[in-house]
Amino acid sequence: MRIDEQPRTRWPELSTFRHRRPDLRLGSRRNRIDPAGATQGRIAVQHTVRTATAEYTLLLNAPEQLGRRGVGEALRDSVAELRAVDLTYGPNRPESLVSKLRRGEISPESYPPLADLVDRCVAMRAATDGWFDAWAVPGGFDPGGLLGGWAVERAAARLRAAGIHDYAVLAGADLVVRGRAPHGGPWRVAIHHPTAPDRAPLVLEMTAGAVSTSGVSGRQGHVVDPHTGEPADHLVAATVVGPDLTVADAYATALYAAGPTGLAWFRGGSEYRAIFAHRR
């Protein structure tokens, strides 16, 4: 039985990283993914899928004993989970569980995943002093500030259940990685500055963890200050790194809304770290 590794992220010196090509890039349109070949005994797969709300890219570094059929089934399960979250929980879909909850037609306890989603929103409202508040939006409950990260983590859990423990899943400016890249080493992630793409990127070597950025979509007013109801305008972008993409997604959303005040959440031994928080 395989025991999952504890989340680990290492910030190598840029001079040692300079001669290594990153596996993944965030915040840059250039060479977003480097499709390296798999080492012996492994099967490398790259697959991109688009739902109504997002585009996802899955990179798998699977053990050869699973076989291509087994890897294909695991990939289909993971993609099906991404599509199911979009259809079943999307707040903009009138018949989604979230919409029914907003109309009072069901309770969170009616569906265990919905209860988990609501519980995550409650926990992140407390963790961010109310700056992440899924209830402080027009129309009622809207988990959109962490729904994307939640969807990716659920899809990743499907991969692990199928025996694939080395993978990366990207969604826009967010990603989650686990285990080893196809070349056999940790995933090498280059995170480009959100407003100065010509700067040298921040580089991470990750065997488990997540990165989430809020504010780089180009949409003005896509994050609302929950205390005023007005569009947040403190920061240009906020990027958070940590073990779980659902939590990192919520933290990035809240930090974008709160501005520099939110940096206090990452002190005192927090597992999460803010790496970009740029004022307008």
PDB file of C-alpha atoms in Angstrom:
ATOM      1  CA  MET A   1       0.000   0.000   0.000  1.00  0.00           C
ATOM      2  CA  ARG A   2       1.327   3.385  -0.959  1.00  0.00           C
ATOM      3  CA  ILE A   3       1.355   6.103   1.690  1.00  0.00           C
ATOM      4  CA  ASP A   4       0.889   9.600   0.298  1.00  0.00           C
ATOM      5  CA  GLU A   5       3.829  11.939   0.737  1.00  0.00           C
ATOM      6  CA  GLN A   6       3.430  14.972   2.931  1.00  0.00           C
ATOM      7  CA  PRO A   7       3.127  18.188   0.930  1.00  0.00           C
ATOM      8  CA  ARG A   8       6.581  19.460   0.016  1.00  0.00           C
ATOM      9  CA  THR A   9       7.665  22.545  -1.869  1.00  0.00           C
ATOM     10  CA  ARG A  10      11.276  23.672  -2.300  1.00  0.00           C
ATOM     11  CA  TRP A  11      12.416  27.077  -3.544  1.00  0.00           C
ATOM     12  CA  PRO A  12      15.732  26.341  -5.327  1.00  0.00           C
ATOM     13  CA  GLU A  13      18.262  29.059  -6.036  1.00  0.00           C
ATOM     14  CA  LEU A  14      17.577  30.656  -9.411  1.00  0.00           C
ATOM     15  CA  SER A  15      21.199  30.083 -10.470  1.00  0.00           C
ATOM     16  CA  THR A  16      20.818  26.316 -10.047  1.00  0.00           C
ATOM     17  CA  PHE A  17      17.476  26.307 -11.830  1.00  0.00           C
ATOM     18  CA  ARG A  18      18.539  28.414 -14.788  1.00  0.00           C
ATOM     19  CA  HIS A  19      19.855  25.489 -16.813  1.00  0.00           C
ATOM     20  CA  ARG A  20      16.855  23.244 -16.159  1.00  0.00           C
ATOM     21  CA  ARG A  21      13.750  23.546 -18.281  1.00  0.00           C
ATOM     22  CA  PRO A  22      10.566  23.887 -16.177  1.00  0.00           C
ATOM     23  CA  ASP A  23       7.871  21.280 -16.595  1.00  0.00           C
ATOM     24  CA  LEU A  24       5.103  23.833 -16.051  1.00  0.00           C
ATOM     25  CA  ARG A  25       4.755  27.600 -16.321  1.00  0.00           C
ATOM     26  CA  LEU A  26       2.119  29.778 -14.710  1.00  0.00           C
ATOM     27  CA  GLY A  27       1.480  33.381 -15.688  1.00  0.00           C
ATOM     28  CA  SER A  28       3.166  33.036 -19.066  1.00  0.00           C
ATOM     29  CA  ARG A  29       1.734  32.170 -22.456  1.00  0.00           C
ATOM     30  CA  ARG A  30       5.083  30.779 -23.563  1.00  0.00           C
ATOM     31  CA  ASN A  31       5.925  27.100 -23.124  1.00  0.00           C
ATOM     32  CA  ARG A  32       3.224  26.581 -20.547  1.00  0.00           C
ATOM     33  CA  ILE A  33       3.883  22.838 -20.519  1.00  0.00           C
ATOM     34  CA  ASP A  34       7.037  21.001 -21.521  1.00  0.00           C
ATOM     35  CA  PRO A  35       5.895  17.536 -22.644  1.00  0.00           C
ATOM     36  CA  ALA A  36       8.911  15.558 -21.466  1.00  0.00           C
ATOM     37  CA  GLY A  37       9.060  11.844 -22.244  1.00  0.00           C
ATOM     38  CA  ALA A  38       8.526   9.286 -19.510  1.00  0.00           C
ATOM     39  CA  THR A  39      11.326   7.356 -17.856  1.00  0.00           C
ATOM     40  CA  GLN A  40      11.503   3.596 -18.267  1.00  0.00           C
ATOM     41  CA  GLY A  41       8.589   1.751 -16.691  1.00  0.00           C
ATOM     42  CA  ARG A  42       6.254   4.756 -16.819  1.00  0.00           C
ATOM     43  CA  ILE A  43       3.466   5.978 -19.115  1.00  0.00           C
ATOM     44  CA  ALA A  44       3.271   9.732 -19.742  1.00  0.00           C
ATOM     45  CA  VAL A  45      -0.066  11.203 -20.832  1.00  0.00           C
ATOM     46  CA  GLN A  46      -1.153  14.789 -21.490  1.00  0.00           C
ATOM     47  CA  HIS A  47      -4.840  15.556 -21.973  1.00  0.00           C
ATOM     48  CA  THR A  48      -6.758  18.851 -22.193  1.00  0.00           C
ATOM     49  CA  VAL A  49     -10.500  19.152 -21.628  1.00  0.00           C
ATOM     50  CA  ARG A  50     -12.784  22.183 -21.689  1.00  0.00           C
ATOM     51  CA  THR A  51     -15.982  22.489 -19.691  1.00  0.00           C
ATOM     52  CA  ALA A  52     -18.492  25.327 -19.847  1.00  0.00           C
ATOM     53  CA  THR A  53     -16.482  27.333 -17.309  1.00  0.00           C
ATOM     54  CA  ALA A  54     -12.806  26.319 -17.561  1.00  0.00           C
ATOM     55  CA  GLU A  55     -10.070  24.517 -19.444  1.00  0.00           C
ATOM     56  CA  TYR A  56      -8.089  21.813 -17.656  1.00  0.00           C
ATOM     57  CA  THR A  57      -4.860  20.072 -18.609  1.00  0.00           C
ATOM     58  CA  LEU A  58      -3.957  16.778 -16.958  1.00  0.00           C
ATOM     59  CA  LEU A  59      -0.413  15.395 -17.079  1.00  0.00           C
ATOM     60  CA  LEU A  60      -0.059  11.843 -15.828  1.00  0.00           C
ATOM     61  CA  ASN A  61       3.130   9.924 -15.037  1.00  0.00           C
ATOM     62  CA  ALA A  62       1.596   6.514 -14.514  1.00  0.00           C
ATOM     63  CA  PRO A  63       3.200   3.172 -13.602  1.00  0.00           C
ATOM     64  CA  GLU A  64       3.533   0.872 -16.602  1.00  0.00           C
ATOM     65  CA  GLN A  65       1.775  -1.997 -14.814  1.00  0.00           C
ATOM     66  CA  LEU A  66      -1.511  -0.099 -15.018  1.00  0.00           C
ATOM     67  CA  GLY A  67      -1.372  -0.477 -18.781  1.00  0.00           C
ATOM     68  CA  ARG A  68      -2.645   2.027 -21.293  1.00  0.00           C
ATOM     69  CA  ARG A  69      -6.200   0.811 -20.859  1.00  0.00           C
ATOM     70  CA  GLY A  70      -6.047   1.328 -17.084  1.00  0.00           C
ATOM     71  CA  VAL A  71      -4.510   4.778 -17.512  1.00  0.00           C
ATOM     72  CA  GLY A  72      -7.198   5.676 -20.031  1.00  0.00           C
ATOM     73  CA  GLU A  73      -9.937   4.615 -17.620  1.00  0.00           C
ATOM     74  CA  ALA A  74      -8.370   6.660 -14.814  1.00  0.00           C
ATOM     75  CA  LEU A  75      -8.184   9.680 -17.115  1.00  0.00           C
ATOM     76  CA  ARG A  76     -11.842   9.282 -18.126  1.00  0.00           C
ATOM     77  CA  ASP A  77     -12.885   9.068 -14.469  1.00  0.00           C
ATOM     78  CA  SER A  78     -10.972  12.232 -13.630  1.00  0.00           C
ATOM     79  CA  VAL A  79     -12.365  14.157 -16.605  1.00  0.00           C
ATOM     80  CA  ALA A  80     -15.879  12.946 -15.771  1.00  0.00           C
ATOM     81  CA  GLU A  81     -15.466  14.377 -12.260  1.00  0.00           C
ATOM     82  CA  LEU A  82     -14.477  17.783 -13.663  1.00  0.00           C
ATOM     83  CA  ARG A  83     -17.511  17.811 -15.937  1.00  0.00           C
ATOM     84  CA  ALA A  84     -19.788  16.613 -13.135  1.00  0.00           C
ATOM     85  CA  VAL A  85     -18.722  19.414 -10.804  1.00  0.00           C
ATOM     86  CA  ASP A  86     -19.405  21.979 -13.521  1.00  0.00           C
ATOM     87  CA  LEU A  87     -22.855  20.553 -14.255  1.00  0.00           C
ATOM     88  CA  THR A  88     -23.888  19.699 -10.710  1.00  0.00           C
ATOM     89  CA  TYR A  89     -22.509  22.592  -8.654  1.00  0.00           C
ATOM     90  CA  GLY A  90     -22.150  25.525 -11.045  1.00  0.00           C
ATOM     91  CA  PRO A  91     -23.928  28.501  -9.436  1.00  0.00           C
ATOM     92  CA  ASN A  92     -24.898  29.855 -12.863  1.00  0.00           C
ATOM     93  CA  ARG A  93     -26.845  26.704 -13.762  1.00  0.00           C
ATOM     94  CA  PRO A  94     -30.500  27.008 -12.654  1.00  0.00           C
ATOM     95  CA  GLU A  95     -30.848  23.280 -11.895  1.00  0.00           C
ATOM     96  CA  SER A  96     -27.507  22.785 -10.138  1.00  0.00           C
ATOM     97  CA  LEU A  97     -27.446  21.735  -6.500  1.00  0.00           C
ATOM     98  CA  VAL A  98     -26.017  25.128  -5.556  1.00  0.00           C
ATOM     99  CA  SER A  99     -28.911  26.910  -7.266  1.00  0.00           C
ATOM    100  CA  LYS A 100     -31.435  24.622  -5.576  1.00  0.00           C
ATOM    101  CA  LEU A 101     -29.769  25.297  -2.238  1.00  0.00           C
ATOM    102  CA  ARG A 102     -30.019  29.048  -2.840  1.00  0.00           C
ATOM    103  CA  ARG A 103     -33.731  28.684  -3.547  1.00  0.00           C
ATOM    104  CA  GLY A 104     -34.241  26.640  -0.374  1.00  0.00           C
ATOM    105  CA  GLU A 105     -35.309  23.499  -2.269  1.00  0.00           C
ATOM    106  CA  ILE A 106     -32.673  21.272  -0.642  1.00  0.00           C
ATOM    107  CA  SER A 107     -30.391  21.331   2.387  1.00  0.00           C
ATOM    108  CA  PRO A 108     -26.613  20.755   2.288  1.00  0.00           C
ATOM    109  CA  GLU A 109     -27.095  17.424   4.070  1.00  0.00           C
ATOM    110  CA  SER A 110     -29.090  16.129   1.089  1.00  0.00           C
ATOM    111  CA  TYR A 111     -25.842  15.397  -0.795  1.00  0.00           C
ATOM    112  CA  PRO A 112     -22.538  14.652   0.991  1.00  0.00           C
ATOM    113  CA  PRO A 113     -20.353  16.457  -1.608  1.00  0.00           C
ATOM    114  CA  LEU A 114     -22.562  19.541  -1.315  1.00  0.00           C
ATOM    115  CA  ALA A 115     -22.219  19.409   2.472  1.00  0.00           C
ATOM    116  CA  ASP A 116     -18.427  19.224   2.040  1.00  0.00           C
ATOM    117  CA  LEU A 117     -18.478  22.224  -0.304  1.00  0.00           C
ATOM    118  CA  VAL A 118     -20.539  24.274   2.165  1.00  0.00           C
ATOM    119  CA  ASP A 119     -18.279  23.224   5.052  1.00  0.00           C
ATOM    120  CA  ARG A 120     -15.207  24.341   3.091  1.00  0.00           C
ATOM    121  CA  CYS A 121     -16.797  27.742   2.529  1.00  0.00           C
ATOM    122  CA  VAL A 122     -17.636  28.085   6.219  1.00  0.00           C
ATOM    123  CA  ALA A 123     -14.062  27.157   7.202  1.00  0.00           C
ATOM    124  CA  MET A 124     -12.509  29.632   4.765  1.00  0.00           C
ATOM    125  CA  ARG A 125     -14.827  32.430   5.895  1.00  0.00           C
ATOM    126  CA  ALA A 126     -13.444  31.910   9.416  1.00  0.00           C
ATOM    127  CA  ALA A 127      -9.825  31.547   8.240  1.00  0.00           C
ATOM    128  CA  THR A 128      -9.934  34.828   6.291  1.00  0.00           C
ATOM    129  CA  ASP A 129     -11.800  36.967   8.833  1.00  0.00           C
ATOM    130  CA  GLY A 130     -14.793  37.096   6.516  1.00  0.00           C
ATOM    131  CA  TRP A 131     -12.909  38.244   3.421  1.00  0.00           C
ATOM    132  CA  PHE A 132     -13.860  34.991   1.724  1.00  0.00           C
ATOM    133  CA  ASP A 133     -17.623  34.858   2.175  1.00  0.00           C
ATOM    134  CA  ALA A 134     -19.669  32.678  -0.163  1.00  0.00           C
ATOM    135  CA  TRP A 135     -22.865  34.171   1.282  1.00  0.00           C
ATOM    136  CA  ALA A 136     -21.984  37.862   0.793  1.00  0.00           C
ATOM    137  CA  VAL A 137     -22.899  37.906  -2.894  1.00  0.00           C
ATOM    138  CA  PRO A 138     -26.092  38.851  -4.753  1.00  0.00           C
ATOM    139  CA  GLY A 139     -28.525  35.955  -4.824  1.00  0.00           C
ATOM    140  CA  GLY A 140     -27.097  34.073  -1.846  1.00  0.00           C
ATOM    141  CA  PHE A 141     -24.646  31.220  -1.539  1.00  0.00           C
ATOM    142  CA  ASP A 142     -21.996  31.210  -4.299  1.00  0.00           C
ATOM    143  CA  PRO A 143     -18.903  29.000  -3.793  1.00  0.00           C
ATOM    144  CA  GLY A 144     -17.249  30.231  -7.003  1.00  0.00           C
ATOM    145  CA  GLY A 145     -14.205  31.567  -5.142  1.00  0.00           C
ATOM    146  CA  LEU A 146     -13.048  28.021  -4.378  1.00  0.00           C
ATOM    147  CA  LEU A 147     -15.167  25.846  -6.670  1.00  0.00           C
ATOM    148  CA  GLY A 148     -12.438  25.540  -9.307  1.00  0.00           C
ATOM    149  CA  GLY A 149      -9.880  24.331  -6.781  1.00  0.00           C
ATOM    150  CA  TRP A 150     -12.419  21.940  -5.259  1.00  0.00           C
ATOM    151  CA  ALA A 151     -13.143  20.467  -8.697  1.00  0.00           C
ATOM    152  CA  VAL A 152      -9.446  19.896  -9.412  1.00  0.00           C
ATOM    153  CA  GLU A 153      -8.836  18.269  -6.034  1.00  0.00           C
ATOM    154  CA  ARG A 154     -11.790  15.912  -6.586  1.00  0.00           C
ATOM    155  CA  ALA A 155     -10.471  15.004 -10.037  1.00  0.00           C
ATOM    156  CA  ALA A 156      -7.023  14.400  -8.552  1.00  0.00           C
ATOM    157  CA  ALA A 157      -8.536  12.108  -5.922  1.00  0.00           C
ATOM    158  CA  ARG A 158      -9.970  10.007  -8.763  1.00  0.00           C
ATOM    159  CA  LEU A 159      -6.457   9.608 -10.184  1.00  0.00           C
ATOM    160  CA  ARG A 160      -5.069   8.463  -6.827  1.00  0.00           C
ATOM    161  CA  ALA A 161      -7.935   6.015  -6.375  1.00  0.00           C
ATOM    162  CA  ALA A 162      -7.009   4.477  -9.738  1.00  0.00           C
ATOM    163  CA  GLY A 163      -3.369   4.037  -8.708  1.00  0.00           C
ATOM    164  CA  ILE A 164      -1.856   7.154 -10.304  1.00  0.00           C
ATOM    165  CA  HIS A 165       0.081   9.099  -7.676  1.00  0.00           C
ATOM    166  CA  ASP A 166       2.310  11.173  -9.984  1.00  0.00           C
ATOM    167  CA  TYR A 167       0.408  13.863 -11.848  1.00  0.00           C
ATOM    168  CA  ALA A 168      -0.237  17.550 -12.444  1.00  0.00           C
ATOM    169  CA  VAL A 169      -3.609  19.173 -13.126  1.00  0.00           C
ATOM    170  CA  LEU A 170      -3.722  22.752 -14.414  1.00  0.00           C
ATOM    171  CA  ALA A 171      -6.715  25.078 -14.635  1.00  0.00           C
ATOM    172  CA  GLY A 172      -5.974  28.603 -15.825  1.00  0.00           C
ATOM    173  CA  ALA A 173      -3.584  30.185 -13.326  1.00  0.00           C
ATOM    174  CA  ASP A 174      -4.033  27.321 -10.844  1.00  0.00           C
ATOM    175  CA  LEU A 175      -2.419  23.919 -10.522  1.00  0.00           C
ATOM    176  CA  VAL A 176      -2.038  20.932  -8.233  1.00  0.00           C
ATOM    177  CA  VAL A 177       0.849  18.457  -8.450  1.00  0.00           C
ATOM    178  CA  ARG A 178       1.715  15.198  -6.767  1.00  0.00           C
ATOM    179  CA  GLY A 179       4.681  12.849  -6.853  1.00  0.00           C
ATOM    180  CA  ARG A 180       7.184  12.934  -9.696  1.00  0.00           C
ATOM    181  CA  ALA A 181       7.256  14.394 -13.187  1.00  0.00           C
ATOM    182  CA  PRO A 182       7.829  12.096 -16.206  1.00  0.00           C
ATOM    183  CA  HIS A 183      11.584  12.801 -16.102  1.00  0.00           C
ATOM    184  CA  GLY A 184      11.726  11.200 -12.640  1.00  0.00           C
ATOM    185  CA  GLY A 185      12.378  14.304 -10.540  1.00  0.00           C
ATOM    186  CA  PRO A 186      10.075  16.727  -8.713  1.00  0.00           C
ATOM    187  CA  TRP A 187       7.742  18.834 -10.817  1.00  0.00           C
ATOM    188  CA  ARG A 188       9.575  22.039 -11.758  1.00  0.00           C
ATOM    189  CA  VAL A 189       7.139  24.961 -11.757  1.00  0.00           C
ATOM    190  CA  ALA A 190       8.048  28.435 -13.010  1.00  0.00           C
ATOM    191  CA  ILE A 191       5.653  31.135 -11.766  1.00  0.00           C
ATOM    192  CA  HIS A 192       5.929  34.334 -13.759  1.00  0.00           C
ATOM    193  CA  HIS A 193       5.241  37.718 -12.262  1.00  0.00           C
ATOM    194  CA  PRO A 194       1.565  38.517 -12.966  1.00  0.00           C
ATOM    195  CA  THR A 195       2.219  42.082 -14.175  1.00  0.00           C
ATOM    196  CA  ALA A 196       5.871  41.994 -15.291  1.00  0.00           C
ATOM    197  CA  PRO A 197       6.285  38.904 -17.507  1.00  0.00           C
ATOM    198  CA  ASP A 198       9.867  39.868 -18.467  1.00  0.00           C
ATOM    199  CA  ARG A 199      11.103  39.357 -14.905  1.00  0.00           C
ATOM    200  CA  ALA A 200      12.822  36.084 -14.047  1.00  0.00           C
ATOM    201  CA  PRO A 201      10.157  33.670 -12.733  1.00  0.00           C
ATOM    202  CA  LEU A 202       9.903  32.372  -9.214  1.00  0.00           C
ATOM    203  CA  VAL A 203      10.760  28.665  -9.388  1.00  0.00           C
ATOM    204  CA  LEU A 204       9.460  25.835  -7.218  1.00  0.00           C
ATOM    205  CA  GLU A 205      10.261  22.140  -7.069  1.00  0.00           C
ATOM    206  CA  MET A 206       7.156  20.342  -5.866  1.00  0.00           C
ATOM    207  CA  THR A 207       6.251  16.744  -5.032  1.00  0.00           C
ATOM    208  CA  ALA A 208       2.906  17.713  -3.527  1.00  0.00           C
ATOM    209  CA  GLY A 209       1.106  21.010  -3.362  1.00  0.00           C
ATOM    210  CA  ALA A 210      -0.935  23.624  -5.151  1.00  0.00           C
ATOM    211  CA  VAL A 211      -0.660  27.134  -6.587  1.00  0.00           C
ATOM    212  CA  SER A 212      -3.614  29.488  -7.068  1.00  0.00           C
ATOM    213  CA  THR A 213      -3.749  33.013  -8.480  1.00  0.00           C
ATOM    214  CA  SER A 214      -6.633  35.467  -8.398  1.00  0.00           C
ATOM    215  CA  GLY A 215      -6.788  38.624 -10.466  1.00  0.00           C
ATOM    216  CA  VAL A 216      -5.130  37.609 -13.747  1.00  0.00           C
ATOM    217  CA  SER A 217      -8.269  36.781 -15.706  1.00  0.00           C
ATOM    218  CA  GLY A 218      -8.520  40.237 -17.198  1.00  0.00           C
ATOM    219  CA  ARG A 219     -12.097  40.598 -15.909  1.00  0.00           C
ATOM    220  CA  GLN A 220     -12.668  43.725 -13.860  1.00  0.00           C
ATOM    221  CA  GLY A 221     -14.849  43.285 -10.792  1.00  0.00           C
ATOM    222  CA  HIS A 222     -14.775  39.494 -10.791  1.00  0.00           C
ATOM    223  CA  VAL A 223     -14.004  39.490  -7.037  1.00  0.00           C
ATOM    224  CA  VAL A 224     -16.306  41.433  -4.708  1.00  0.00           C
ATOM    225  CA  ASP A 225     -15.379  42.977  -1.380  1.00  0.00           C
ATOM    226  CA  PRO A 226     -17.770  41.029   0.908  1.00  0.00           C
ATOM    227  CA  HIS A 227     -17.938  43.931   3.379  1.00  0.00           C
ATOM    228  CA  THR A 228     -19.092  46.559   0.877  1.00  0.00           C
ATOM    229  CA  GLY A 229     -20.482  44.596  -2.058  1.00  0.00           C
ATOM    230  CA  GLU A 230     -18.258  46.619  -4.402  1.00  0.00           C
ATOM    231  CA  PRO A 231     -15.654  45.145  -6.784  1.00  0.00           C
ATOM    232  CA  ALA A 232     -12.287  44.633  -5.060  1.00  0.00           C
ATOM    233  CA  ASP A 233      -9.562  46.951  -6.319  1.00  0.00           C
ATOM    234  CA  HIS A 234      -6.701  46.750  -3.815  1.00  0.00           C
ATOM    235  CA  LEU A 235      -4.469  44.388  -5.800  1.00  0.00           C
ATOM    236  CA  VAL A 236      -3.651  43.528  -9.385  1.00  0.00           C
ATOM    237  CA  ALA A 237      -3.088  39.867  -8.515  1.00  0.00           C
ATOM    238  CA  ALA A 238      -2.642  37.539  -5.556  1.00  0.00           C
ATOM    239  CA  THR A 239      -0.889  34.150  -5.658  1.00  0.00           C
ATOM    240  CA  VAL A 240      -0.928  31.572  -2.867  1.00  0.00           C
ATOM    241  CA  VAL A 241       0.990  28.284  -2.532  1.00  0.00           C
ATOM    242  CA  GLY A 242       0.035  25.468  -0.158  1.00  0.00           C
ATOM    243  CA  PRO A 243      -0.940  21.822   0.237  1.00  0.00           C
ATOM    244  CA  ASP A 244      -4.550  21.903  -1.036  1.00  0.00           C
ATOM    245  CA  LEU A 245      -5.857  23.766  -4.078  1.00  0.00           C
ATOM    246  CA  THR A 246      -9.344  24.300  -2.620  1.00  0.00           C
ATOM    247  CA  VAL A 247      -7.856  26.203   0.320  1.00  0.00           C
ATOM    248  CA  ALA A 248      -5.235  28.005  -1.784  1.00  0.00           C
ATOM    249  CA  ASP A 249      -7.963  29.075  -4.226  1.00  0.00           C
ATOM    250  CA  ALA A 250     -10.065  30.539  -1.415  1.00  0.00           C
ATOM    251  CA  TYR A 251      -7.060  32.265   0.151  1.00  0.00           C
ATOM    252  CA  ALA A 252      -6.058  33.824  -3.194  1.00  0.00           C
ATOM    253  CA  THR A 253      -9.622  35.082  -3.712  1.00  0.00           C
ATOM    254  CA  ALA A 254      -9.766  36.521  -0.198  1.00  0.00           C
ATOM    255  CA  LEU A 255      -6.310  38.087  -0.416  1.00  0.00           C
ATOM    256  CA  TYR A 256      -7.246  39.761  -3.696  1.00  0.00           C
ATOM    257  CA  ALA A 257     -10.317  41.216  -1.970  1.00  0.00           C
ATOM    258  CA  ALA A 258      -8.592  42.209   1.280  1.00  0.00           C
ATOM    259  CA  GLY A 259      -5.327  43.554  -0.081  1.00  0.00           C
ATOM    260  CA  PRO A 260      -2.221  43.762   2.155  1.00  0.00           C
ATOM    261  CA  THR A 261      -4.371  43.239   5.263  1.00  0.00           C
ATOM    262  CA  GLY A 262      -4.710  39.590   4.263  1.00  0.00           C
ATOM    263  CA  LEU A 263      -0.976  38.889   4.519  1.00  0.00           C
ATOM    264  CA  ALA A 264      -1.472  38.339   8.263  1.00  0.00           C
ATOM    265  CA  TRP A 265      -3.218  35.024   7.492  1.00  0.00           C
ATOM    266  CA  PHE A 266       0.059  33.470   6.342  1.00  0.00           C
ATOM    267  CA  ARG A 267       2.096  34.109   9.478  1.00  0.00           C
ATOM    268  CA  GLY A 268       2.539  31.943  12.544  1.00  0.00           C
ATOM    269  CA  GLY A 269       3.513  28.676  10.888  1.00  0.00           C
ATOM    270  CA  SER A 270       0.746  28.555   8.285  1.00  0.00           C
ATOM    271  CA  GLU A 271       1.066  25.810   5.657  1.00  0.00           C
ATOM    272  CA  TYR A 272       0.090  28.408   3.051  1.00  0.00           C
ATOM    273  CA  ARG A 273       2.249  31.197   1.699  1.00  0.00           C
ATOM    274  CA  ALA A 274       1.430  34.312  -0.309  1.00  0.00           C
ATOM    275  CA  ILE A 275       4.071  34.748  -3.003  1.00  0.00           C
ATOM    276  CA  PHE A 276       2.521  37.586  -5.016  1.00  0.00           C
ATOM    277  CA  ALA A 277       0.296  40.364  -3.660  1.00  0.00           C
ATOM    278  CA  HIS A 278       0.691  43.394  -5.921  1.00  0.00           C
ATOM    279  CA  ARG A 279      -1.058  46.707  -5.319  1.00  0.00           C
ATOM    280  CA  ARG A 280      -2.693  48.574  -8.146  1.00  0.00           C
TER     281      ARG A 280
END
